Coordinates of C-alpha atoms and ligand atoms in Angstrom, one line a residue:
Chain K
M1 CA 0.2 4.5 26.7
S2 CA 2.1 1.7 25.0
V3 CA 0.0 -0.7 23.1
D4 CA 0.8 -4.2 22.0
L5 CA -0.3 -4.9 18.4
S6 CA 1.1 -8.4 18.2
V7 CA -1.1 -11.3 17.5
N8 CA -0.7 -15.1 17.3
I9 CA -2.5 -17.1 14.7
T10 CA -2.1 -20.9 15.0
G11 CA 1.4 -20.6 16.3
L12 CA 2.5 -17.9 13.9
T13 CA 3.4 -14.7 15.7
L14 CA 2.8 -11.4 13.8
K15 CA 4.1 -8.1 15.1
N16 CA 0.8 -6.5 14.1
P17 CA -2.5 -7.8 12.7
V18 CA -2.3 -6.0 9.3
M19 CA -1.4 -7.8 6.1
P20 CA -2.2 -7.1 2.4
A21 CA -4.9 -9.2 0.9
S22 CA -4.0 -11.7 -1.8
G23 CA -4.0 -10.4 -5.3
C24 CA -3.8 -6.8 -4.3
F25 CA -0.1 -6.8 -3.5
G26 CA 1.6 -9.0 -6.2
F27 CA 4.6 -10.6 -4.6
G28 CA 5.4 -7.5 -2.7
R29 CA 8.1 -6.0 -4.9
E30 CA 6.1 -2.9 -6.1
Y31 CA 4.9 -1.9 -2.7
G32 CA 8.3 -2.5 -1.3
E33 CA 9.4 0.6 -3.3
Y34 CA 6.9 2.7 -1.1
Y35 CA 7.9 1.3 2.3
S36 CA 9.8 -1.5 4.0
L37 CA 7.7 -4.7 4.0
D38 CA 9.0 -5.6 7.4
R39 CA 6.5 -3.1 8.8
L40 CA 3.7 -5.5 7.9
G41 CA 2.3 -8.2 10.1
A42 CA 2.7 -10.6 7.1
V43 CA 2.7 -10.5 3.3
V44 CA 0.0 -12.5 1.5
V45 CA 1.0 -13.1 -2.1
K46 CA -1.0 -13.4 -5.3
A47 CA -2.7 -16.8 -5.9
T48 CA -0.2 -19.3 -7.1
T49 CA -1.2 -22.1 -9.5
L50 CA 0.7 -25.1 -10.7
H51 CA 1.2 -23.7 -14.2
P52 CA 1.6 -20.0 -15.3
R53 CA -1.7 -18.3 -16.1
L54 CA -2.3 -15.3 -18.3
G55 CA -5.7 -14.6 -16.8
N56 CA -8.8 -13.2 -18.5
S57 CA -9.1 -10.8 -21.3
T58 CA -9.2 -7.1 -20.5
P59 CA -10.9 -4.9 -19.4
R60 CA -10.6 -7.0 -16.2
V61 CA -10.9 -4.2 -13.6
T62 CA -13.4 -1.5 -13.3
E63 CA -14.7 0.9 -10.7
V64 CA -18.1 1.1 -9.1
T65 CA -19.4 3.5 -6.4
G66 CA -17.3 2.8 -3.3
G67 CA -15.7 -0.3 -4.8
M68 CA -14.3 -2.1 -7.8
L69 CA -14.9 -5.2 -9.8
N70 CA -12.1 -7.5 -10.9
A71 CA -11.9 -10.5 -13.1
I72 CA -8.1 -11.0 -13.2
G73 CA -8.6 -14.7 -13.7
L74 CA -5.8 -15.8 -11.3
A75 CA -3.0 -14.5 -13.6
N76 CA 0.3 -15.5 -12.0
P77 CA 3.8 -16.7 -13.1
G78 CA 3.2 -20.3 -11.9
L79 CA 4.6 -22.5 -9.2
D80 CA 8.2 -22.8 -10.6
Q81 CA 8.8 -19.2 -11.0
V82 CA 7.2 -18.4 -7.7
L83 CA 9.6 -20.9 -6.0
E84 CA 12.6 -19.7 -8.0
E85 CA 12.2 -15.9 -8.0
E86 CA 9.4 -14.5 -5.9
L87 CA 9.6 -16.4 -2.6
P88 CA 13.4 -16.2 -2.4
W89 CA 13.2 -12.4 -2.8
L90 CA 10.4 -12.2 -0.1
A91 CA 12.4 -14.5 2.2
N92 CA 15.0 -11.6 2.5
Q93 CA 12.4 -9.0 3.5
N94 CA 12.1 -10.1 7.1
V95 CA 8.4 -10.6 7.1
P96 CA 6.2 -13.7 7.5
V97 CA 5.0 -14.9 4.1
I98 CA 1.6 -16.4 3.4
V99 CA 1.2 -18.1 0.0
N100 CA -2.3 -18.0 -1.5
V101 CA -2.8 -21.3 -3.5
A102 CA -5.4 -21.9 -6.2
G103 CA -6.1 -24.8 -8.5
D104 CA -8.5 -26.3 -11.0
T105 CA -8.4 -29.7 -9.4
V106 CA -7.8 -31.2 -6.0
E107 CA -4.5 -32.7 -7.2
D108 CA -3.3 -29.3 -8.4
Y109 CA -3.9 -27.9 -4.9
C110 CA -2.0 -30.8 -3.3
I111 CA 1.1 -30.5 -5.5
V112 CA 1.4 -26.7 -5.1
V113 CA 0.9 -26.9 -1.3
D114 CA 3.4 -29.7 -1.0
Q115 CA 6.1 -27.9 -2.9
I116 CA 5.6 -24.6 -1.2
C117 CA 5.8 -26.3 2.2
Q118 CA 8.9 -28.2 1.3
S119 CA 10.6 -25.1 0.0
G120 CA 10.9 -23.7 3.5
L121 CA 10.2 -20.2 2.0
A122 CA 6.7 -19.7 3.4
H123 CA 5.2 -19.4 6.9
A124 CA 1.6 -20.3 6.1
I125 CA -0.7 -21.4 3.3
E126 CA -3.9 -19.7 2.3
L127 CA -6.2 -21.9 0.2
N128 CA -8.2 -19.8 -2.3
V129 CA -11.3 -21.9 -2.8
S130 CA -13.2 -19.3 -4.9
C131 CA -11.7 -20.8 -8.0
P132 CA -13.9 -22.8 -10.4
N133 CA -13.6 -26.6 -9.8
V134 CA -12.9 -28.0 -13.3
E135 CA -13.9 -31.5 -12.2
R136 CA -17.3 -30.2 -11.0
G137 CA -18.4 -28.2 -14.0
G138 CA -16.7 -25.0 -12.9
L139 CA -18.6 -24.5 -9.6
A140 CA -16.3 -22.9 -7.1
F141 CA -14.8 -25.3 -4.5
G142 CA -15.8 -23.0 -1.7
V143 CA -19.6 -22.9 -2.2
D144 CA -20.5 -26.5 -1.4
P145 CA -19.6 -27.6 2.2
Q146 CA -19.0 -31.2 1.2
V147 CA -16.7 -30.4 -1.7
L148 CA -14.8 -27.9 0.5
R149 CA -14.3 -30.3 3.3
R150 CA -13.0 -33.0 0.9
L151 CA -10.5 -30.4 -0.6
V152 CA -9.2 -29.4 2.8
E153 CA -8.9 -33.0 3.9
A154 CA -7.0 -33.9 0.7
V155 CA -4.6 -31.0 1.1
R156 CA -4.1 -31.3 4.9
P157 CA -1.5 -34.2 4.8
Y158 CA 0.7 -32.2 2.4
C159 CA 0.5 -29.0 4.4
T160 CA 3.2 -28.9 7.1
L161 CA 2.5 -25.2 7.6
P162 CA -0.5 -23.5 9.2
L163 CA -3.4 -24.0 6.8
I164 CA -5.7 -21.0 6.3
V165 CA -8.8 -21.5 4.2
K166 CA -10.2 -18.4 2.6
L167 CA -13.9 -18.4 2.4
S168 CA -16.1 -17.3 -0.5
P169 CA -19.0 -15.0 0.5
N170 CA -21.1 -16.2 -2.5
V171 CA -23.0 -18.7 -0.3
S172 CA -26.3 -18.6 1.5
R173 CA -24.9 -19.6 4.9
I174 CA -21.2 -18.9 5.4
Q175 CA -21.2 -20.6 8.8
D176 CA -21.8 -24.0 7.0
V177 CA -18.8 -23.6 4.8
A178 CA -16.7 -22.4 7.7
M179 CA -17.6 -25.5 9.7
A180 CA -16.8 -27.7 6.7
A181 CA -13.4 -26.1 6.4
A182 CA -12.8 -26.6 10.1
E183 CA -13.8 -30.3 9.9
G184 CA -11.5 -30.8 7.0
G185 CA -8.6 -29.6 9.1
A186 CA -8.1 -25.9 8.6
D187 CA -6.0 -24.1 11.3
A188 CA -7.5 -20.7 10.5
L189 CA -10.0 -19.1 8.2
S190 CA -9.8 -15.9 6.2
L191 CA -12.8 -14.0 4.9
I192 CA -14.2 -12.6 2.7
N193 CA -13.2 -13.1 -0.8
T194 CA -15.0 -10.9 -3.4
L195 CA -18.8 -10.9 -4.1
V196 CA -19.8 -11.7 -7.7
G197 CA -21.0 -8.5 -9.4
M198 CA -21.5 -6.8 -12.8
Q199 CA -21.4 -3.4 -14.3
I200 CA -23.0 -2.5 -17.7
D201 CA -21.7 0.2 -20.1
L202 CA -24.7 2.3 -21.2
R203 CA -23.0 3.3 -24.4
T204 CA -22.1 -0.2 -25.6
R205 CA -25.0 -1.8 -23.8
R206 CA -22.7 -4.7 -22.7
P207 CA -21.0 -5.6 -19.5
V208 CA -17.8 -3.6 -18.9
L209 CA -15.7 -6.5 -18.0
A210 CA -14.7 -8.9 -20.8
N211 CA -15.5 -11.7 -18.4
R212 CA -18.9 -10.1 -17.9
T213 CA -18.9 -10.7 -14.1
G214 CA -16.2 -9.8 -11.6
G215 CA -15.5 -9.8 -7.9
L216 CA -16.7 -6.8 -5.9
S217 CA -14.3 -5.4 -3.3
G218 CA -13.7 -2.2 -1.4
P219 CA -15.7 -0.1 1.0
A220 CA -19.0 -1.2 -0.6
I221 CA -18.6 -4.7 0.8
K222 CA -17.5 -3.9 4.3
P223 CA -20.8 -4.3 6.2
V224 CA -21.3 -7.7 4.5
A225 CA -17.8 -8.7 5.5
V226 CA -18.2 -7.6 9.1
R227 CA -21.4 -9.5 9.4
M228 CA -19.8 -12.7 7.9
V229 CA -16.9 -12.5 10.3
Y230 CA -19.3 -12.1 13.1
D231 CA -21.4 -15.1 12.0
V232 CA -18.3 -17.3 11.5
A233 CA -16.8 -16.2 14.8
K234 CA -19.9 -17.5 16.5
A235 CA -20.0 -20.7 14.7
V236 CA -16.4 -22.0 14.8
D237 CA -13.5 -21.8 17.2
L238 CA -10.7 -21.0 14.8
P239 CA -8.6 -17.8 14.4
L240 CA -10.0 -15.5 11.7
I241 CA -8.4 -13.1 9.3
G242 CA -11.0 -10.5 8.4
M243 CA -11.1 -8.5 5.3
G244 CA -13.4 -6.6 2.9
G245 CA -13.3 -2.8 2.5
I246 CA -10.7 -2.1 5.2
F247 CA -9.4 1.4 4.5
T248 CA -8.7 2.8 8.0
G249 CA -7.6 1.8 11.5
K250 CA -11.3 2.2 12.5
D251 CA -12.3 -0.3 9.9
A252 CA -9.7 -2.8 11.2
L253 CA -10.9 -2.4 14.7
E254 CA -14.5 -3.1 13.6
F255 CA -13.4 -6.5 12.2
I256 CA -11.5 -7.3 15.4
M257 CA -14.5 -6.5 17.5
A258 CA -16.5 -8.8 15.2
G259 CA -14.1 -11.6 16.1
A260 CA -11.1 -11.4 13.7
S261 CA -7.6 -12.0 15.1
A262 CA -6.0 -10.2 12.2
V263 CA -7.1 -8.3 9.1
A264 CA -6.2 -8.0 5.5
V265 CA -6.2 -4.9 3.3
G266 CA -6.9 -5.3 -0.5
T267 CA -8.5 -2.5 -2.6
A268 CA -7.2 0.2 -0.2
N269 CA -3.6 -0.4 -1.5
F270 CA -4.8 0.9 -4.9
T271 CA -6.2 4.1 -3.5
D272 CA -3.2 4.7 -1.4
P273 CA 0.0 2.7 -1.9
R274 CA 0.9 3.4 1.7
A275 CA -2.5 2.2 3.1
C276 CA -1.1 -0.8 5.1
P277 CA 1.5 1.2 7.2
R278 CA -1.1 4.0 7.6
I279 CA -3.7 1.6 8.9
I280 CA -1.2 0.1 11.4
R281 CA -0.4 3.6 12.7
E282 CA -4.1 4.5 12.9
L283 CA -4.8 1.3 14.8
R284 CA -2.1 2.0 17.3
E285 CA -3.3 5.6 17.9
L286 CA -6.9 4.4 18.2
M287 CA -6.0 1.8 20.8
A288 CA -4.0 4.3 22.8
A289 CA -6.8 6.8 22.7
E290 CA -9.4 4.1 23.7
G291 CA -7.1 2.7 26.4
I292 CA -6.9 -0.7 24.7
K293 CA -3.6 -2.4 25.7
N294 CA -3.7 -5.4 23.4
L295 CA -6.0 -6.8 20.8
E296 CA -7.0 -9.8 22.8
E297 CA -8.8 -7.4 25.1
I298 CA -11.3 -6.5 22.4
R299 CA -11.3 -9.4 20.0
G300 CA -14.9 -10.5 19.5
C301 CA -16.2 -8.1 22.1
A302 CA -19.3 -7.5 19.8
L303 CA -20.3 -11.1 19.8
Chain A
M1 CA 0.2 19.1 -5.3
Q2 CA -1.8 22.3 -5.8
V3 CA -3.8 23.5 -8.7
K4 CA -2.2 26.5 -10.4
E5 CA -4.5 26.6 -13.4
N6 CA -7.3 24.5 -14.7
R7 CA -8.0 25.9 -18.1
Q8 CA -10.7 24.9 -20.7
L9 CA -9.1 24.2 -24.1
T10 CA -12.1 22.9 -26.0
K11 CA -15.7 22.0 -25.2
D12 CA -14.6 19.1 -23.1
V13 CA -10.8 19.2 -22.9
Y14 CA -8.9 20.9 -20.0
A15 CA -5.3 21.7 -19.2
L16 CA -4.5 21.2 -15.5
K17 CA -1.3 22.9 -14.2
L18 CA -0.1 21.5 -10.9
V19 CA 2.7 22.8 -8.6
G20 CA 4.2 21.6 -5.3
D21 CA 6.1 18.6 -4.1
F22 CA 6.8 16.2 -7.0
P23 CA 9.9 14.5 -8.4
Y24 CA 10.0 16.6 -11.5
H25 CA 13.5 15.6 -12.5
E26 CA 12.6 11.9 -12.7
V27 CA 10.0 12.4 -15.4
Q28 CA 10.5 10.6 -18.8
A29 CA 8.2 11.5 -21.7
G30 CA 5.4 9.0 -22.0
Q31 CA 5.1 8.4 -18.3
F32 CA 1.8 9.1 -16.5
V33 CA 0.5 10.1 -13.0
D34 CA -2.3 8.5 -11.1
I35 CA -4.8 10.9 -9.5
K36 CA -7.0 10.3 -6.5
I37 CA -10.5 11.5 -7.1
G38 CA -12.5 13.1 -4.3
A39 CA -11.9 13.3 -0.6
G40 CA -13.9 10.2 0.3
L41 CA -14.1 6.7 -0.9
E42 CA -16.7 7.0 -3.6
F43 CA -13.9 6.7 -6.2
P44 CA -11.4 4.2 -4.9
L45 CA -9.4 3.9 -8.1
R46 CA -7.1 6.6 -9.2
R47 CA -7.3 8.0 -12.7
P48 CA -4.2 7.6 -15.0
L49 CA -3.3 10.8 -17.0
S50 CA -0.2 11.3 -19.1
I51 CA 2.3 13.9 -18.3
A52 CA 1.8 16.5 -21.1
H53 CA 4.6 18.8 -19.9
C54 CA 6.9 18.7 -16.9
D55 CA 8.7 22.0 -16.4
V56 CA 11.6 21.1 -14.2
K57 CA 12.8 24.7 -13.9
K58 CA 9.4 26.2 -13.0
Q59 CA 8.5 23.1 -11.0
E60 CA 5.2 22.7 -12.8
L61 CA 3.3 19.7 -14.2
T62 CA 0.7 20.0 -16.9
L63 CA -1.9 17.3 -17.7
I64 CA -4.5 17.6 -20.5
Y65 CA -7.7 15.6 -19.9
R66 CA -11.0 15.1 -21.6
V67 CA -14.1 15.1 -19.3
V68 CA -15.7 11.7 -19.9
G69 CA -17.0 10.5 -16.5
G70 CA -17.2 11.0 -12.8
G71 CA -13.5 11.3 -12.2
T72 CA -12.6 13.8 -14.9
T73 CA -15.8 15.8 -14.0
W74 CA -14.5 16.1 -10.4
L75 CA -11.1 17.2 -11.8
R76 CA -12.8 19.9 -13.9
H77 CA -14.2 21.4 -10.8
R78 CA -10.8 21.9 -9.1
D79 CA -10.1 25.5 -8.5
V80 CA -6.7 27.4 -8.2
G81 CA -5.1 26.5 -4.9
D82 CA -7.0 23.2 -4.4
S83 CA -5.0 20.2 -3.4
V84 CA -4.8 17.1 -5.7
D85 CA -3.3 13.8 -4.6
V86 CA -0.9 12.8 -7.4
L87 CA 1.0 9.5 -7.5
G88 CA 4.0 9.3 -10.0
P89 CA 5.7 9.6 -12.3
L90 CA 4.6 6.0 -13.2
G91 CA 5.4 3.6 -16.0
T92 CA 8.0 3.3 -18.7
G93 CA 8.1 6.1 -21.2
F94 CA 9.5 6.6 -24.8
P95 CA 13.1 5.8 -25.6
L96 CA 14.5 8.9 -27.3
P97 CA 15.7 8.7 -31.0
K98 CA 19.3 9.0 -32.0
P99 CA 20.4 12.6 -33.0
Q100 CA 20.0 13.4 -36.7
S101 CA 17.4 10.8 -37.3
S102 CA 14.1 11.4 -39.1
V103 CA 11.1 11.1 -36.8
L104 CA 7.4 10.9 -37.2
V105 CA 5.1 11.7 -34.3
V106 CA 1.4 10.8 -34.5
G107 CA -1.2 11.6 -31.9
G108 CA -5.0 11.2 -31.8
G109 CA -7.3 13.0 -29.4
V110 CA -6.3 12.8 -25.8
G111 CA -3.4 10.6 -26.9
I112 CA -1.7 13.8 -28.0
P113 CA -0.6 15.1 -24.5
P114 CA 2.4 12.8 -23.8
L115 CA 3.8 13.5 -27.3
Y116 CA 4.3 17.2 -26.3
Q117 CA 6.7 16.3 -23.5
L118 CA 8.3 13.9 -26.0
V119 CA 9.0 16.4 -28.8
R120 CA 10.4 18.8 -26.3
E121 CA 13.0 16.2 -25.2
F122 CA 14.2 15.5 -28.8
D123 CA 17.8 16.5 -29.6
S124 CA 17.9 19.9 -31.4
S125 CA 19.1 18.1 -34.6
I126 CA 15.7 16.5 -35.0
Q127 CA 12.9 18.2 -36.8
P128 CA 10.0 15.8 -36.3
Q129 CA 7.0 15.6 -38.6
I130 CA 4.0 15.8 -36.3
I131 CA 0.5 14.6 -37.2
L132 CA -2.3 15.4 -34.9
G133 CA -5.8 13.9 -35.3
F134 CA -8.9 15.4 -33.9
R135 CA -12.7 14.8 -34.2
D136 CA -13.4 18.3 -35.7
K137 CA -12.2 21.8 -35.7
F138 CA -13.7 22.5 -32.3
D139 CA -11.8 19.6 -30.8
C140 CA -8.3 20.9 -31.6
F141 CA -5.8 22.0 -29.0
W142 CA -2.1 22.8 -28.6
I143 CA -1.4 22.9 -32.4
E144 CA 0.7 26.1 -32.0
E145 CA 2.6 24.6 -29.0
F146 CA 3.6 21.6 -31.1
A147 CA 4.5 23.8 -34.1
E148 CA 7.5 25.2 -32.1
Y149 CA 9.1 21.7 -32.2
G150 CA 8.4 20.4 -35.7
K151 CA 6.2 20.5 -38.8
V152 CA 2.6 19.9 -37.8
T153 CA -0.1 18.4 -40.0
V154 CA -3.7 18.4 -38.6
C155 CA -6.4 15.9 -39.5
T156 CA -10.0 16.0 -38.5
E157 CA -12.5 13.2 -39.0
D158 CA -15.0 15.5 -40.7
G159 CA -12.5 17.6 -42.6
S160 CA -13.5 20.9 -40.8
K161 CA -9.8 21.6 -40.3
G162 CA -6.7 20.2 -42.1
H163 CA -6.8 16.9 -43.8
K164 CA -10.1 15.0 -43.8
G165 CA -10.0 11.5 -42.4
L166 CA -7.8 9.4 -40.3
V167 CA -4.1 10.2 -39.6
T168 CA -3.0 7.6 -42.1
T169 CA -4.5 9.5 -44.9
A170 CA -2.0 12.3 -44.3
L171 CA 1.0 10.0 -44.6
G172 CA 1.2 9.3 -48.4
A173 CA 3.1 6.3 -49.7
E174 CA 6.7 7.3 -48.9
N175 CA 8.5 6.1 -45.9
K176 CA 11.5 8.2 -45.0
W177 CA 11.4 7.8 -41.2
D178 CA 13.6 6.1 -38.8
Y179 CA 11.2 6.3 -35.8
L180 CA 7.5 6.5 -35.2
Y181 CA 6.1 7.6 -31.9
S182 CA 2.4 7.3 -31.4
C183 CA -0.4 7.5 -28.8
G184 CA -4.1 7.4 -29.4
P185 CA -7.0 5.0 -30.0
K186 CA -6.0 1.4 -30.7
P187 CA -7.6 1.4 -34.2
M188 CA -5.3 4.3 -35.1
L189 CA -2.2 2.5 -33.7
R190 CA -3.2 -0.6 -35.7
A191 CA -3.7 1.4 -38.9
L192 CA -0.2 2.9 -38.5
K193 CA 1.4 -0.5 -37.9
G194 CA -0.4 -1.8 -41.0
H195 CA 0.7 1.2 -43.0
F196 CA 4.4 0.7 -42.2
E197 CA 4.3 -3.1 -42.4
G198 CA 7.5 -4.4 -44.0
T199 CA 9.5 -1.2 -43.5
T200 CA 12.4 -0.7 -41.2
I201 CA 10.8 2.1 -39.2
Q202 CA 11.0 1.6 -35.4
G203 CA 7.6 2.2 -33.9
Y204 CA 6.8 3.0 -30.3
V205 CA 3.2 3.1 -29.2
S206 CA 1.6 4.2 -25.9
L207 CA -1.3 1.9 -24.8
E208 CA -4.3 2.6 -22.6
E209 CA -5.9 0.0 -20.3
R210 CA -8.1 0.2 -17.3
M211 CA -6.0 0.2 -14.2
A212 CA -6.4 -0.5 -10.5
C213 CA -3.0 -0.3 -8.7
G214 CA -1.1 1.7 -11.4
I215 CA 2.2 0.4 -10.1
G216 CA 2.4 -3.2 -11.5
A217 CA 1.0 -5.2 -8.5
C218 CA -2.5 -6.2 -9.4
S219 CA -2.2 -7.6 -13.0
G220 CA -5.3 -5.6 -13.9
C221 CA -3.9 -3.8 -16.9
T222 CA -2.1 -6.4 -18.9
C223 CA -1.8 -6.7 -22.7
L224 CA -0.7 -9.8 -24.7
T225 CA 2.8 -10.1 -26.0
S226 CA 3.1 -10.7 -29.8
D227 CA 3.9 -14.4 -29.4
G228 CA 0.6 -14.7 -27.5
K229 CA 2.4 -16.6 -24.7
G230 CA 2.9 -13.8 -22.2
T231 CA 1.6 -10.6 -20.8
K232 CA 3.0 -7.2 -20.1
R233 CA 1.7 -4.7 -17.6
V234 CA 0.6 -1.4 -19.3
C235 CA 1.2 0.5 -16.0
K236 CA 4.7 -0.7 -15.3
D237 CA 6.3 -2.3 -18.4
G238 CA 4.4 0.3 -20.5
P239 CA 2.4 2.3 -21.3
V240 CA 5.0 2.7 -24.1
F241 CA 6.0 -0.5 -26.0
P242 CA 8.0 -1.1 -29.1
W243 CA 5.2 -2.0 -31.4
E244 CA 6.5 -5.4 -32.4
E245 CA 6.4 -6.5 -28.8
V246 CA 2.7 -6.4 -28.1
V247 CA -0.6 -7.3 -29.7
L248 CA -2.4 -4.1 -30.8
Ligands
FAD401 C1 -1.6 5.4 -19.3 C2 -2.8 6.3 -19.5 C3 -2.7 7.6 -19.8 C4 -3.8 8.4 -20.1 N1 -3.6 9.7 -20.4 C5 -4.7 10.5 -20.6 C6 -4.5 11.9 -20.9 O1 -3.4 12.4 -21.0 N2 -5.7 12.6 -21.1 C7 -6.9 12.0 -21.1 O2 -7.9 12.8 -21.2 N3 -7.1 10.7 -20.8 C8 -6.0 9.9 -20.6 N4 -6.2 8.6 -20.2 C9 -7.6 8.1 -20.1 C10 -8.1 8.5 -18.7 O3 -7.5 7.7 -17.7 C11 -9.6 8.2 -18.6 O4 -10.3 9.0 -19.5 C12 -10.1 8.5 -17.2 O5 -9.6 7.6 -16.3 C13 -11.7 8.5 -17.1 O6 -12.1 8.7 -15.8 P1 -13.6 9.1 -15.5 O7 -13.9 8.8 -14.1 O8 -13.8 10.5 -16.0 O9 -14.4 8.2 -16.5 P2 -15.3 6.8 -16.2 O10 -15.6 6.3 -17.4 O11 -16.4 7.2 -15.2 O12 -14.2 6.0 -15.4 C14 -14.6 4.7 -14.8 C15 -13.4 3.9 -14.6 O13 -12.8 3.5 -15.9 C16 -11.5 3.9 -16.1 N5 -11.4 4.4 -17.5 C17 -12.3 5.0 -18.2 N6 -11.9 5.3 -19.4 C18 -10.6 4.9 -19.5 C19 -9.6 4.9 -20.4 N7 -9.7 5.4 -21.6 N8 -8.4 4.4 -20.1 C20 -8.1 3.9 -18.9 N9 -9.1 3.8 -17.9 C21 -10.3 4.3 -18.2 C22 -11.4 5.0 -15.1 O14 -10.0 5.2 -14.7 C23 -12.2 4.6 -13.9 O15 -11.5 3.6 -13.2 C24 -5.1 7.8 -20.0 C25 -5.2 6.4 -19.7 C26 -4.1 5.7 -19.5 C27 -4.3 4.2 -19.1
FMN402 C1 -7.5 -7.1 -8.1 C2 -7.8 -8.2 -7.1 C3 -7.2 -9.5 -7.2 C4 -7.5 -10.4 -6.2 N1 -6.8 -11.7 -6.3 C5 -7.1 -12.6 -5.4 C6 -6.3 -13.8 -5.4 O1 -5.5 -14.1 -6.3 N2 -6.6 -14.7 -4.4 C7 -7.5 -14.5 -3.4 O2 -7.7 -15.3 -2.5 N3 -8.2 -13.3 -3.4 C8 -8.0 -12.4 -4.3 N4 -8.6 -11.2 -4.2 C9 -9.6 -10.9 -3.1 C10 -8.9 -10.1 -2.0 O3 -7.8 -10.8 -1.5 C11 -9.9 -9.7 -0.9 O4 -10.4 -10.9 -0.4 C12 -11.1 -8.9 -1.4 O5 -10.6 -8.0 -2.3 C13 -11.8 -8.1 -0.2 O6 -10.9 -7.2 0.4 P1 -10.8 -5.6 0.0 O7 -12.2 -5.1 0.0 O8 -10.0 -5.0 1.1 O9 -10.2 -5.5 -1.3 C14 -8.4 -10.2 -5.2 C15 -9.0 -8.9 -5.1 C16 -8.7 -7.9 -6.0 C17 -9.4 -6.6 -5.9
FES403 S1 -2.9 -1.5 -12.8 FE1 -2.2 -3.0 -11.4 S2 -0.7 -4.0 -12.6 FE2 -1.2 -2.4 -13.9

């Protein structure tokens, strides 16, 4: 049986629903040595900020049972280099490019979104709202519905491309922030970002990460992520990109049944550099075996 | 790859010999491999281990590892014939010295393994002086193997074998070397750099950092450049760096 893996998210057609998650794939060059990037539904790049950032002190990654913690601290080469070097390279890879944007202030977000949209080198913007809001004492933009709505409203006029808002799971009711993002003008939502966690070294009796806390990702967070996609799918009528612990085609299908239109793969790239093409293949085989002709047939079927 | 041998060298150090499909001819001394731990997803991050010896003719790869936690404990329990998922070779290794030059090689603990592949690659005109630092006499391994390639001096922290104290105590005041190659704990690398401050010796050091992707994509393993203004990825730009380039 031939299956159709293609999906459409706010006017953007992807040949399959699988994309790497931001921050787990750099700007694509390294994984491009393992397979051709045009096999992916899209490429989502590392968070891009107005100025270059070195990130936090090391250690800034560590493993926990079934997952990992990271406190990279948004290390990236900054907007200018992303526009001059990274995006032009990606533009030649024949794959839709989604640029993840982060900032300390609302103004930073607007400038970066504006310039990336004007460059013509991207296909969509993903707003990373898990970053600390410098103007609000470092509390993340994405945890207060009012603050989030105002950020999305402010960015919206500059964003001539589809605007995806990436939700933080570190909230008590994710439906509320999802609705705020929708009211602010988001075209789609992606979820989840990492959950704040900590690991302590028994020998030094101190947290392992220099930053003390870090974002938990990987298989350990999958049930939380599936539940959040499910809750948001019930609450808002926007396309969703689901992620959190996706390692196999089965995992991807679970998110789609919970209401996601597409999925992103983060930590799995580290375990297996060919994880994304493998997941695409597994998804196709699974659909054929289950007699599913296209993803629309099963999207949100669990709701 | 398949396990050909998994041999105990000391109380907690093992030598793992692997055979099977691997780009042996691409290996550069100082590079590492990244090993998947376990069949499931309990350990999602691979473990970086230096290439101690890559035998292109026999198509064999040898890694030497100390059992310190869950991953290396799993590795210790691999039997002959078991499969191990190996990614590599990864990273940037040691640039080789010019023929005829005088070379100092200093390794500490499980920083020693990549230096074996290195001394084997030296031009035959080079007789390196090799200093190997261990905790105590029970912690020593591969001293005879290194002795085939140069003059070996052993140091132990407690003096139970060779010189007592840190590797720098075995150096003396003279400096007759063109190159220094070193891998081991950061305090050792720092002490060496301090020892040779103001001399013309060209030092290359191999760094260790916690890694996630191992291939340069996640920015997890960076170190600061000497000017304090930039970072380098230990897994991709390193693990070997000219020592003036990075903050030790
Ligand atoms: C480039 C490179 C080469 C290395 N070569 C060797 C070698 O030849 N022989 C050897 O014995 N060891 C080597 N190490 C250290 C080795 O990677 C760790 O000892 C090993 O990962 C520990 O895994 P574990 O699960 O047993 O320990 P745990 O402490 O349970 O590991 C938990 C997590 O921390 C990471 N981690 C722990 N210690 C280190 C460390 N020292 N460096 C980097 N990550 C660490 C692990 O990879 C894992 O993700 C090297 C490290 C690097 C970065
Ligand atoms: C090392 C690392 C770096 C990350 N960097 C970013 C980032 O720059 N921007 C962002 O929106 N999310 C970032 N994330 C979050 C991931 O995109 C993803 O939401 C999360 O890891 C859950 O997916 P996973 O379990 O498949 O990894 C990062 C995650 C990891 C592990
Ligand atoms: S471990 Fe990912 S960049 Fe080095």
